[in-house]
Short mmCIF file of C-alpha atoms in Angstrom, two decimals:
data_model
loop_
_atom_site.label_atom_id
_atom_site.label_comp_id
_atom_site.label_asym_id
_atom_site.label_seq_id
_atom_site.Cartn_x
_atom_site.Cartn_y
_atom_site.Cartn_z
CA MET A 1 174.77 134.32 36.99
CA SER A 2 175.96 133.27 40.41
CA THR A 3 173.91 134.64 43.28
CA SER A 4 173.76 134.05 46.98
CA ARG A 5 169.98 134.38 47.17
CA PRO A 6 167.54 131.54 46.61
CA ILE A 7 165.71 131.22 43.31
CA ARG A 8 162.21 132.63 43.80
CA VAL A 9 159.60 130.21 42.42
CA THR A 10 155.82 130.60 42.39
CA PHE A 11 153.43 127.74 41.67
CA LEU A 12 150.31 129.36 40.21
CA THR A 13 147.21 127.31 39.56
CA PHE A 14 143.45 127.12 39.53
CA TYR A 15 143.38 123.66 37.96
CA TYR A 16 143.90 121.77 41.19
CA GLU A 17 142.51 118.61 39.59
CA ALA A 18 145.91 118.39 37.89
CA TRP A 19 148.09 119.56 40.79
CA ASP A 20 149.81 116.19 40.49
CA ALA A 21 151.60 117.55 37.41
CA LEU A 22 153.39 120.06 39.67
CA ALA A 23 153.37 118.36 43.06
CA GLY A 24 156.66 116.50 42.69
CA VAL A 25 158.51 119.61 41.53
CA TYR A 26 156.99 121.62 44.37
CA GLU A 27 158.04 119.08 46.99
CA LEU A 28 161.62 118.89 45.72
CA MET A 29 162.02 122.66 45.51
CA ARG A 30 160.44 123.22 48.90
CA ALA A 31 163.07 120.95 50.45
CA ASP A 32 165.96 122.45 48.44
CA ALA A 33 167.84 125.42 49.92
CA ARG A 34 168.45 126.76 46.42
CA PHE A 35 164.77 127.72 46.12
CA ASP A 36 162.27 130.00 47.87
CA VAL A 37 158.83 128.65 46.99
CA ARG A 38 155.37 130.23 47.19
CA VAL A 39 152.00 128.83 46.06
CA VAL A 40 149.19 131.02 44.72
CA ALA A 41 145.62 129.81 44.21
CA ILE A 42 143.67 131.85 41.66
CA SER A 43 140.11 132.19 40.41
CA ARG A 44 138.98 130.18 37.44
CA ARG A 45 136.24 129.98 34.86
CA LEU A 46 135.98 126.49 33.46
CA THR A 47 134.51 125.85 30.04
CA GLY A 48 130.74 126.08 30.28
CA GLU A 49 130.75 128.44 33.29
CA ALA A 50 129.53 132.04 33.06
CA GLY A 51 132.03 133.82 35.31
CA PHE A 52 135.14 133.46 37.42
CA ASP A 53 134.84 131.94 40.87
CA ASP A 54 136.45 133.21 44.08
CA ALA A 55 139.20 130.52 44.14
CA ALA A 56 137.59 128.92 47.19
CA GLY A 57 137.74 125.46 45.64
CA VAL A 58 141.44 125.47 44.86
CA SER A 59 142.20 127.13 48.21
CA ALA A 60 140.29 124.40 50.04
CA PHE A 61 142.22 121.81 48.06
CA PHE A 62 145.54 123.24 49.24
CA ASP A 63 144.20 123.46 52.79
CA ARG A 64 143.42 119.75 52.70
CA LEU A 65 146.99 119.06 51.60
CA GLY A 66 148.41 121.35 54.27
CA ILE A 67 150.08 123.53 51.62
CA GLU A 68 150.52 127.16 52.65
CA HIS A 69 149.27 129.44 49.90
CA GLN A 70 147.93 132.85 49.01
CA VAL A 71 144.76 133.57 47.05
CA ASN A 72 144.66 135.85 43.99
CA ALA A 73 147.89 137.50 45.08
CA ASP A 74 149.77 140.29 43.32
CA LEU A 75 152.66 138.37 41.79
CA ALA A 76 154.92 141.36 41.22
CA GLY A 77 155.48 141.84 44.94
CA LEU A 78 154.93 138.30 46.16
CA PHE A 79 158.38 137.81 47.70
CA ASP A 80 158.45 140.62 50.25
CA GLY A 81 158.06 143.18 47.52
CA ALA A 82 160.04 141.30 44.87
CA ALA A 83 158.77 139.36 41.87
CA PRO A 84 159.34 135.65 41.36
CA ASP A 85 162.07 134.44 39.05
CA TYR A 86 159.89 131.60 37.73
CA ILE A 87 156.14 131.04 37.66
CA PHE A 88 155.14 127.41 37.25
CA VAL A 89 151.79 126.74 35.57
CA ASN A 90 150.11 123.48 34.65
CA TYR A 91 147.41 124.73 32.28
CA PRO A 92 147.81 126.53 28.92
CA TRP A 93 144.24 127.54 27.97
CA GLN A 94 144.28 131.27 28.67
CA ARG A 95 140.51 131.88 28.45
CA ASN A 96 140.13 130.04 31.77
CA TYR A 97 142.52 132.47 33.52
CA ALA A 98 141.44 135.84 34.87
CA PRO A 99 143.03 138.58 32.69
CA GLN A 100 145.71 139.53 35.24
CA TYR A 101 147.05 135.96 35.15
CA ARG A 102 147.03 135.33 31.41
CA PRO A 103 150.30 134.50 29.62
CA ASP A 104 151.38 137.99 28.55
CA ALA A 105 150.78 139.35 32.03
CA LEU A 106 152.76 136.52 33.63
CA ALA A 107 155.64 136.84 31.15
CA ALA A 108 156.00 140.53 32.06
CA VAL A 109 156.62 139.53 35.68
CA ALA A 110 158.78 136.41 35.51
CA ARG A 111 159.90 133.44 33.46
CA ILE A 112 156.99 131.07 32.86
CA ALA A 113 157.71 127.37 33.32
CA TYR A 114 154.98 125.22 31.81
CA VAL A 115 154.41 121.60 32.83
CA PRO A 116 151.45 119.97 31.00
CA TYR A 117 148.35 119.29 33.08
CA PHE A 118 147.62 116.06 31.21
CA SER A 119 149.61 112.87 31.36
CA LEU A 120 150.25 112.11 27.68
CA PRO A 121 149.26 113.46 24.23
CA LEU A 122 147.12 110.59 23.01
CA VAL A 123 145.04 112.15 20.22
CA GLN A 124 145.83 113.68 16.85
CA GLU A 125 144.34 116.97 15.64
CA PRO A 126 142.59 117.69 12.32
CA VAL A 127 144.99 119.44 9.95
CA ASP A 128 142.88 122.59 9.77
CA GLY A 129 142.01 122.39 13.45
CA VAL A 130 138.29 122.26 12.69
CA ASN A 131 137.24 119.62 10.18
CA PRO A 132 138.31 116.02 10.88
CA SER A 133 137.53 115.09 7.26
CA SER A 134 140.65 117.04 6.25
CA GLY A 135 142.88 114.46 7.89
CA PHE A 136 144.92 114.54 11.09
CA GLU A 137 148.32 115.97 11.96
CA PRO A 138 150.72 113.86 14.08
CA ILE A 139 151.03 116.46 16.87
CA ALA A 140 147.98 118.53 17.76
CA ALA A 141 148.69 122.22 17.15
CA HIS A 142 147.17 123.27 20.46
CA LEU A 143 149.93 121.33 22.26
CA TYR A 144 152.64 123.74 21.16
CA THR A 145 151.17 126.90 19.59
CA GLN A 146 148.96 128.43 22.30
CA ARG A 147 150.03 131.76 23.79
CA MET A 148 151.23 130.08 26.98
CA HIS A 149 153.60 127.96 24.89
CA GLN A 150 154.76 130.97 22.90
CA VAL A 151 155.78 133.12 25.87
CA ALA A 152 157.00 130.45 28.31
CA SER A 153 160.69 130.60 29.14
CA LEU A 154 160.77 126.87 29.85
CA VAL A 155 158.47 124.16 28.49
CA PHE A 156 158.65 120.58 29.72
CA THR A 157 157.22 117.82 27.52
CA GLN A 158 156.35 114.20 28.16
CA ASP A 159 157.37 112.98 24.71
CA GLU A 160 160.00 113.71 22.11
CA PHE A 161 157.45 114.21 19.32
CA THR A 162 155.96 117.33 20.94
CA ARG A 163 159.42 118.69 21.71
CA ASP A 164 160.35 118.33 18.05
CA ALA A 165 157.12 120.07 16.96
CA PHE A 166 158.19 123.22 18.82
CA ALA A 167 161.09 123.48 16.36
CA LEU A 168 158.54 124.52 13.72
CA THR A 169 157.55 127.64 15.67
CA GLN A 170 159.04 131.14 15.59
CA ARG A 171 161.07 130.62 18.77
CA GLY A 172 162.17 127.09 17.96
CA ASN A 173 162.62 124.53 20.72
CA THR A 174 165.82 125.43 22.53
CA HIS A 175 163.68 126.29 25.58
CA VAL A 176 161.75 123.00 25.37
CA HIS A 177 162.90 120.02 27.41
CA PHE A 178 161.81 116.40 26.97
CA VAL A 179 161.82 115.14 30.54
CA GLY A 180 158.97 112.64 30.84
CA SER A 181 155.71 113.00 32.75
CA THR A 182 155.63 114.37 36.29
CA LYS A 183 151.93 113.58 36.37
CA LEU A 184 152.49 109.90 35.69
CA ASP A 185 155.38 109.66 38.15
CA GLN A 186 153.15 111.22 40.79
CA LEU A 187 150.18 109.05 39.86
CA VAL A 188 152.16 105.83 40.15
CA ALA A 189 153.63 106.89 43.51
CA ASP A 190 150.30 108.11 44.87
CA TYR A 191 148.50 104.98 43.74
CA ALA A 192 151.07 102.80 45.48
CA ALA A 193 150.56 104.82 48.67
CA ALA A 194 146.76 104.76 48.36
CA THR A 195 146.63 101.02 47.80
CA GLU A 196 148.95 100.45 50.75
CA VAL A 197 146.60 102.42 52.97
CA ALA A 198 143.62 100.51 51.57
CA GLY A 199 145.39 97.17 51.94
CA VAL A 200 145.58 96.55 48.20
CA ALA A 201 148.70 94.93 46.80
CA GLY A 202 150.61 95.88 43.69
CA GLY A 203 150.41 98.92 41.46
CA GLY A 204 152.06 99.74 38.16
CA ALA A 205 152.81 97.39 35.32
CA ALA A 206 155.38 95.47 37.34
CA GLY A 207 152.81 94.74 40.02
CA ALA A 208 150.01 93.71 37.72
CA ASP A 209 149.62 90.18 39.05
CA ALA A 210 149.42 91.24 42.68
CA ALA A 211 147.16 94.18 41.93
CA GLY A 212 144.80 92.02 39.95
CA ALA A 213 144.62 89.49 42.77
CA ASP A 214 143.95 91.86 45.66
CA ALA A 215 142.17 94.83 44.10
CA PRO A 216 138.81 95.92 45.60
CA SER A 217 136.10 93.52 44.54
CA LYS A 218 133.20 94.53 42.30
CA THR A 219 133.73 98.27 42.23
CA LEU A 220 133.37 99.90 38.83
CA LEU A 221 134.82 103.35 38.24
CA TRP A 222 132.87 105.05 35.43
CA ALA A 223 134.83 107.96 33.96
CA PRO A 224 133.00 109.71 31.07
CA HIS A 225 134.73 112.39 29.00
CA HIS A 226 133.19 115.77 28.18
CA SER A 227 133.73 115.76 24.40
CA TYR A 228 130.63 114.95 22.38
CA SER A 229 131.09 116.30 18.85
CA SER A 230 133.22 115.69 15.78
CA HIS A 231 134.34 119.30 16.16
CA TRP A 232 136.31 118.42 19.30
CA LEU A 233 137.72 114.96 20.10
CA ASN A 234 134.34 113.16 19.97
CA PHE A 235 135.12 110.55 22.61
CA GLY A 236 132.22 111.17 24.98
CA ASN A 237 129.31 108.73 25.24
CA PHE A 238 127.50 110.14 28.26
CA VAL A 239 124.40 111.35 26.44
CA GLN A 240 124.00 108.07 24.58
CA ILE A 241 124.51 105.72 27.51
CA HIS A 242 123.64 107.52 30.75
CA GLU A 243 120.25 105.79 30.97
CA ASP A 244 121.86 102.43 30.20
CA MET A 245 124.37 102.98 33.00
CA LEU A 246 121.58 103.83 35.43
CA HIS A 247 119.86 100.58 34.45
CA TRP A 248 123.12 98.59 34.72
CA ALA A 249 123.80 99.91 38.21
CA SER A 250 120.25 99.14 39.34
CA GLU A 251 120.47 95.62 37.89
CA HIS A 252 123.83 94.94 39.59
CA PRO A 253 123.23 95.74 43.26
CA ASP A 254 126.28 93.68 44.22
CA TRP A 255 128.46 96.19 42.37
CA ARG A 256 129.49 99.58 43.65
CA VAL A 257 129.60 102.14 40.82
CA ILE A 258 131.58 105.36 41.24
CA LEU A 259 130.91 108.07 38.66
CA ARG A 260 133.98 110.21 38.04
CA PRO A 261 132.88 112.87 35.51
CA HIS A 262 135.43 114.95 33.67
CA PRO A 263 135.48 118.35 35.45
CA PHE A 264 133.97 120.00 32.35
CA LEU A 265 131.28 117.38 31.69
CA PHE A 266 128.15 118.67 33.38
CA GLY A 267 128.82 122.34 32.64
CA THR A 268 129.54 121.63 28.99
CA LEU A 269 126.44 119.48 28.54
CA ILE A 270 124.24 122.37 29.62
CA ASP A 271 126.23 125.25 28.13
CA ARG A 272 126.40 123.62 24.70
CA LYS A 273 122.76 122.56 24.89
CA VAL A 274 123.65 118.91 24.52
CA MET A 275 121.23 118.02 27.34
CA PRO A 276 118.45 120.11 28.90
CA ALA A 277 119.34 121.16 32.43
CA GLY A 278 116.17 119.56 33.79
CA GLU A 279 116.95 116.22 32.19
CA LEU A 280 120.45 116.15 33.64
CA GLU A 281 119.19 117.15 37.08
CA SER A 282 116.56 114.41 36.99
CA TRP A 283 119.13 111.83 35.96
CA LEU A 284 121.51 112.90 38.72
CA ASN A 285 118.70 112.59 41.26
CA TRP A 286 118.02 109.02 40.11
CA TRP A 287 121.72 108.19 40.17
CA ASN A 288 122.19 109.54 43.67
CA SER A 289 119.11 107.69 44.92
CA LEU A 290 120.54 104.24 44.20
CA PRO A 291 122.20 102.56 47.19
CA ASN A 292 125.23 101.37 45.21
CA THR A 293 126.11 104.49 43.21
CA SER A 294 128.05 107.64 44.00
CA ILE A 295 129.81 110.59 42.37
CA ASP A 296 133.41 111.37 43.27
CA VAL A 297 134.86 114.69 42.15
CA ALA A 298 136.99 115.31 45.26
CA SER A 299 139.42 112.37 45.37
CA SER A 300 142.62 112.38 43.40
CA SER A 301 142.90 110.01 40.46
CA ALA A 302 145.14 107.73 42.52
CA GLN A 303 142.66 107.69 45.40
CA VAL A 304 139.68 106.91 43.23
CA PHE A 305 141.67 104.27 41.30
CA ALA A 306 142.50 102.57 44.60
CA GLN A 307 138.79 102.18 45.33
CA ALA A 308 138.02 100.34 42.09
CA SER A 309 138.51 96.87 40.66
CA HIS A 310 137.54 97.93 37.11
CA ILE A 311 137.31 101.11 35.10
CA LEU A 312 134.91 101.97 32.30
CA THR A 313 136.01 105.04 30.37
CA ASP A 314 135.26 106.61 27.03
CA GLY A 315 137.83 109.32 27.58
CA ILE A 316 141.46 109.89 26.95
CA SER A 317 143.70 110.37 29.98
CA TYR A 318 142.38 107.49 32.07
CA LEU A 319 142.80 105.15 29.12
CA ALA A 320 146.56 105.38 29.77
CA GLU A 321 146.67 106.42 33.42
CA TRP A 322 144.64 103.49 34.76
CA PRO A 323 146.85 100.75 33.25
CA LEU A 324 150.07 102.61 34.12
CA ALA A 325 149.04 103.04 37.75
CA THR A 326 147.24 99.77 38.39
CA GLY A 327 148.86 97.36 35.96
CA ARG A 328 145.38 96.29 34.84
CA SER A 329 143.50 96.67 31.58
CA PRO A 330 140.76 99.32 31.30
CA ILE A 331 137.40 98.80 29.62
CA PHE A 332 137.15 101.30 26.78
CA LEU A 333 133.67 102.33 25.65
CA GLU A 334 134.72 103.48 22.21
CA HIS A 335 132.70 106.19 20.49
CA ALA A 336 132.50 105.64 16.75
CA GLY A 337 134.04 108.57 14.92
CA HIS A 338 136.35 109.80 17.67
CA TRP A 339 139.43 111.66 16.59
CA GLU A 340 142.37 109.48 15.68
CA PHE A 341 144.84 108.36 18.31
CA SER A 342 148.43 109.48 18.18
CA PRO A 343 151.00 106.66 17.95
CA LEU A 344 151.27 106.73 21.74
CA GLY A 345 147.48 106.74 21.99
CA GLU A 346 147.34 103.57 19.93
CA VAL A 347 149.71 101.91 22.40
CA ALA A 348 147.44 102.95 25.28
CA ALA A 349 144.25 101.85 23.54
CA ALA A 350 145.79 98.44 22.85
CA THR A 351 145.83 97.73 26.60
CA ALA A 352 142.05 98.00 26.80
CA HIS A 353 139.10 95.69 26.36
CA LYS A 354 136.97 97.62 23.86
CA ILE A 355 133.18 97.68 23.91
CA SER A 356 130.69 99.71 21.86
CA MET A 357 127.65 99.58 24.15
CA ILE A 358 126.81 98.97 27.81
CA GLY A 359 125.22 95.68 26.81
CA GLU A 360 128.76 94.36 26.28
CA LEU A 361 130.03 95.42 29.72
CA ASP A 362 129.22 92.18 31.53
CA ALA A 363 131.09 90.12 28.94
CA ALA A 364 134.16 92.33 29.21
CA ILE A 365 134.15 92.04 33.01
CA ALA A 366 133.76 88.27 32.78
CA LEU A 367 136.68 88.05 30.37
CA MET A 368 138.88 90.02 32.75
CA GLY A 369 137.77 87.77 35.59
CA LEU A 370 139.34 84.89 33.70
CA GLY A 371 142.70 86.68 33.80
CA PHE A 372 142.67 88.20 30.33
CA ASP A 373 144.56 91.40 31.03
CA ARG A 374 146.63 92.46 28.04
CA VAL A 375 150.00 91.81 29.64
CA ILE A 376 152.23 92.42 26.62
CA GLU A 377 150.42 95.61 25.69
CA LEU A 378 150.60 96.83 29.29
CA ALA A 379 154.37 96.36 29.28
CA GLU A 380 154.71 98.21 25.97
CA LEU A 381 152.75 101.18 27.31
CA HIS A 382 154.86 101.29 30.45
CA ALA A 383 158.06 101.39 28.40
CA ALA A 384 156.74 104.12 26.06
CA ALA A 385 155.16 106.38 28.68
CA LEU A 386 157.62 106.08 31.56
CA PRO A 387 161.11 106.14 30.02
CA ASN A 388 162.63 107.46 33.27
CA PRO A 389 160.13 106.46 35.94
CA GLY A 390 160.23 108.47 39.13
CA ARG A 391 162.89 110.96 37.97
CA THR A 392 160.99 113.56 35.93
CA ALA A 393 160.59 116.14 38.70
CA HIS A 394 164.29 115.89 39.54
CA ARG A 395 165.16 116.65 35.93
CA ILE A 396 162.88 119.71 35.89
CA VAL A 397 164.43 121.09 39.07
CA GLU A 398 167.92 120.86 37.63
CA VAL A 399 166.88 122.51 34.34
CA VAL A 400 165.46 125.46 36.29
CA ALA A 401 168.58 125.77 38.42
CA ALA A 402 170.82 125.70 35.33
CA ASP A 403 168.64 128.22 33.50
CA PHE A 404 168.82 130.64 36.43
CA GLU A 405 172.57 130.19 36.76
CA ALA A 406 172.93 131.00 33.06
CA GLY A 407 171.08 134.30 33.61
CA SER A 408 168.31 133.84 31.07
CA ASP A 409 166.23 136.92 30.20
CA LEU A 410 162.47 137.33 30.28
CA VAL A 411 160.76 136.52 27.00
CA ASP A 412 160.15 139.53 24.75
CA VAL A 413 156.47 138.93 24.11
CA ALA A 414 156.24 141.78 21.59
CA ALA A 415 158.74 140.00 19.34
CA ILE A 416 156.48 136.96 18.95
CA THR A 417 154.32 137.66 15.92
CA GLU A 418 152.74 134.25 15.31
CA ILE A 419 148.99 134.16 15.96
CA PRO A 420 148.43 131.82 18.90
CA TRP A 421 146.22 128.80 18.38
CA GLU A 422 143.33 130.08 20.47
CA LEU A 423 143.10 133.39 18.58
CA GLN A 424 142.90 131.83 15.15
CA SER A 425 139.59 131.68 13.29
CA ASN A 426 136.92 129.24 14.48
CA ARG A 427 138.31 129.12 18.03
CA GLU A 428 136.41 129.92 21.17
CA PRO A 429 136.59 133.61 22.16
CA LEU A 430 138.58 134.66 25.20
CA GLU A 431 135.55 136.35 26.73
#
């Protein structure tokens, strides 16, 4: 379908913490005469929160980046009265979207293009989606069977295994493209820029030796995950070790400790009654009172990585992202009974120094100080996770251009009869 007008593309997001999944595509399209690009910041309700916010946080984020945007705009008339041709999203969980921006509403306006908000699928899912004792499936069902996946015109995956899983669905996988990870490409590039500004050498697996030599001294990044139960991932250790970490920080005044909580952590702890609100508030007051501790929820992952010499994480994404960006091994505080790693997750976990309690942290740091980064494992992860480093966003742009030229139709949402993952039994309700 040849046309003289630019392709109208909207980047729609509330999950600005993962804007790096879309940033490279946005920058390329913004500089490409084939595209007319608009950005829309929308309200969100994260897990554990009672209602939707006013989008002030995501709007402020775009302001800091100097990205022109609209807030909670009417998409149907966004382009001087015309609708977009494509709406890019980086987040599939529809319960966190206001109703007017949920998948069916978006698909009625334009072609949805979904780029995953996370870097890599590192964990397997229980076969029945609920009970880990039933065994695990190789590709988690929520990675390809949510409503956003079902009604997207274009889906971009970071690995061939997820692309192949889409073939099992009603629509198949002709609309699914294995392109690599925009998030990881952006992370590696941003980390290199952040370390250059900070005067830190290296970055990425190829620069591991330099990065290890010149990284900031004695700064520990502590990144706890929000999962806490065998019903969902079960990686988080915050409740078990938060007092131990407070003690460790107080006993190591020569160390700077940056707490980087998962965005859902504190809200989920209270909402799910894992910790009393008063206990968490008291702990946070103690943490913030120490001279060598801080909490960073504003910096990008690359920026906070560039401030640290070591990372302690019990979570998932940073277990792969830290070694890919920095070329250094993470310290993995492994929670007994966590859900099984995917094959790619096993590769990522192999790069780490594993500990089971904070009492083992000093020994792990000492071992790394002797140069015991897992060099072979780091190289294997780099090869598996970055098959086409630095080119993922370019590939996405060309797929969109080709799809528009071919004149693809909007998805007929009424024809999709499969029950989406989030509406199956034992899932969280939309409201």
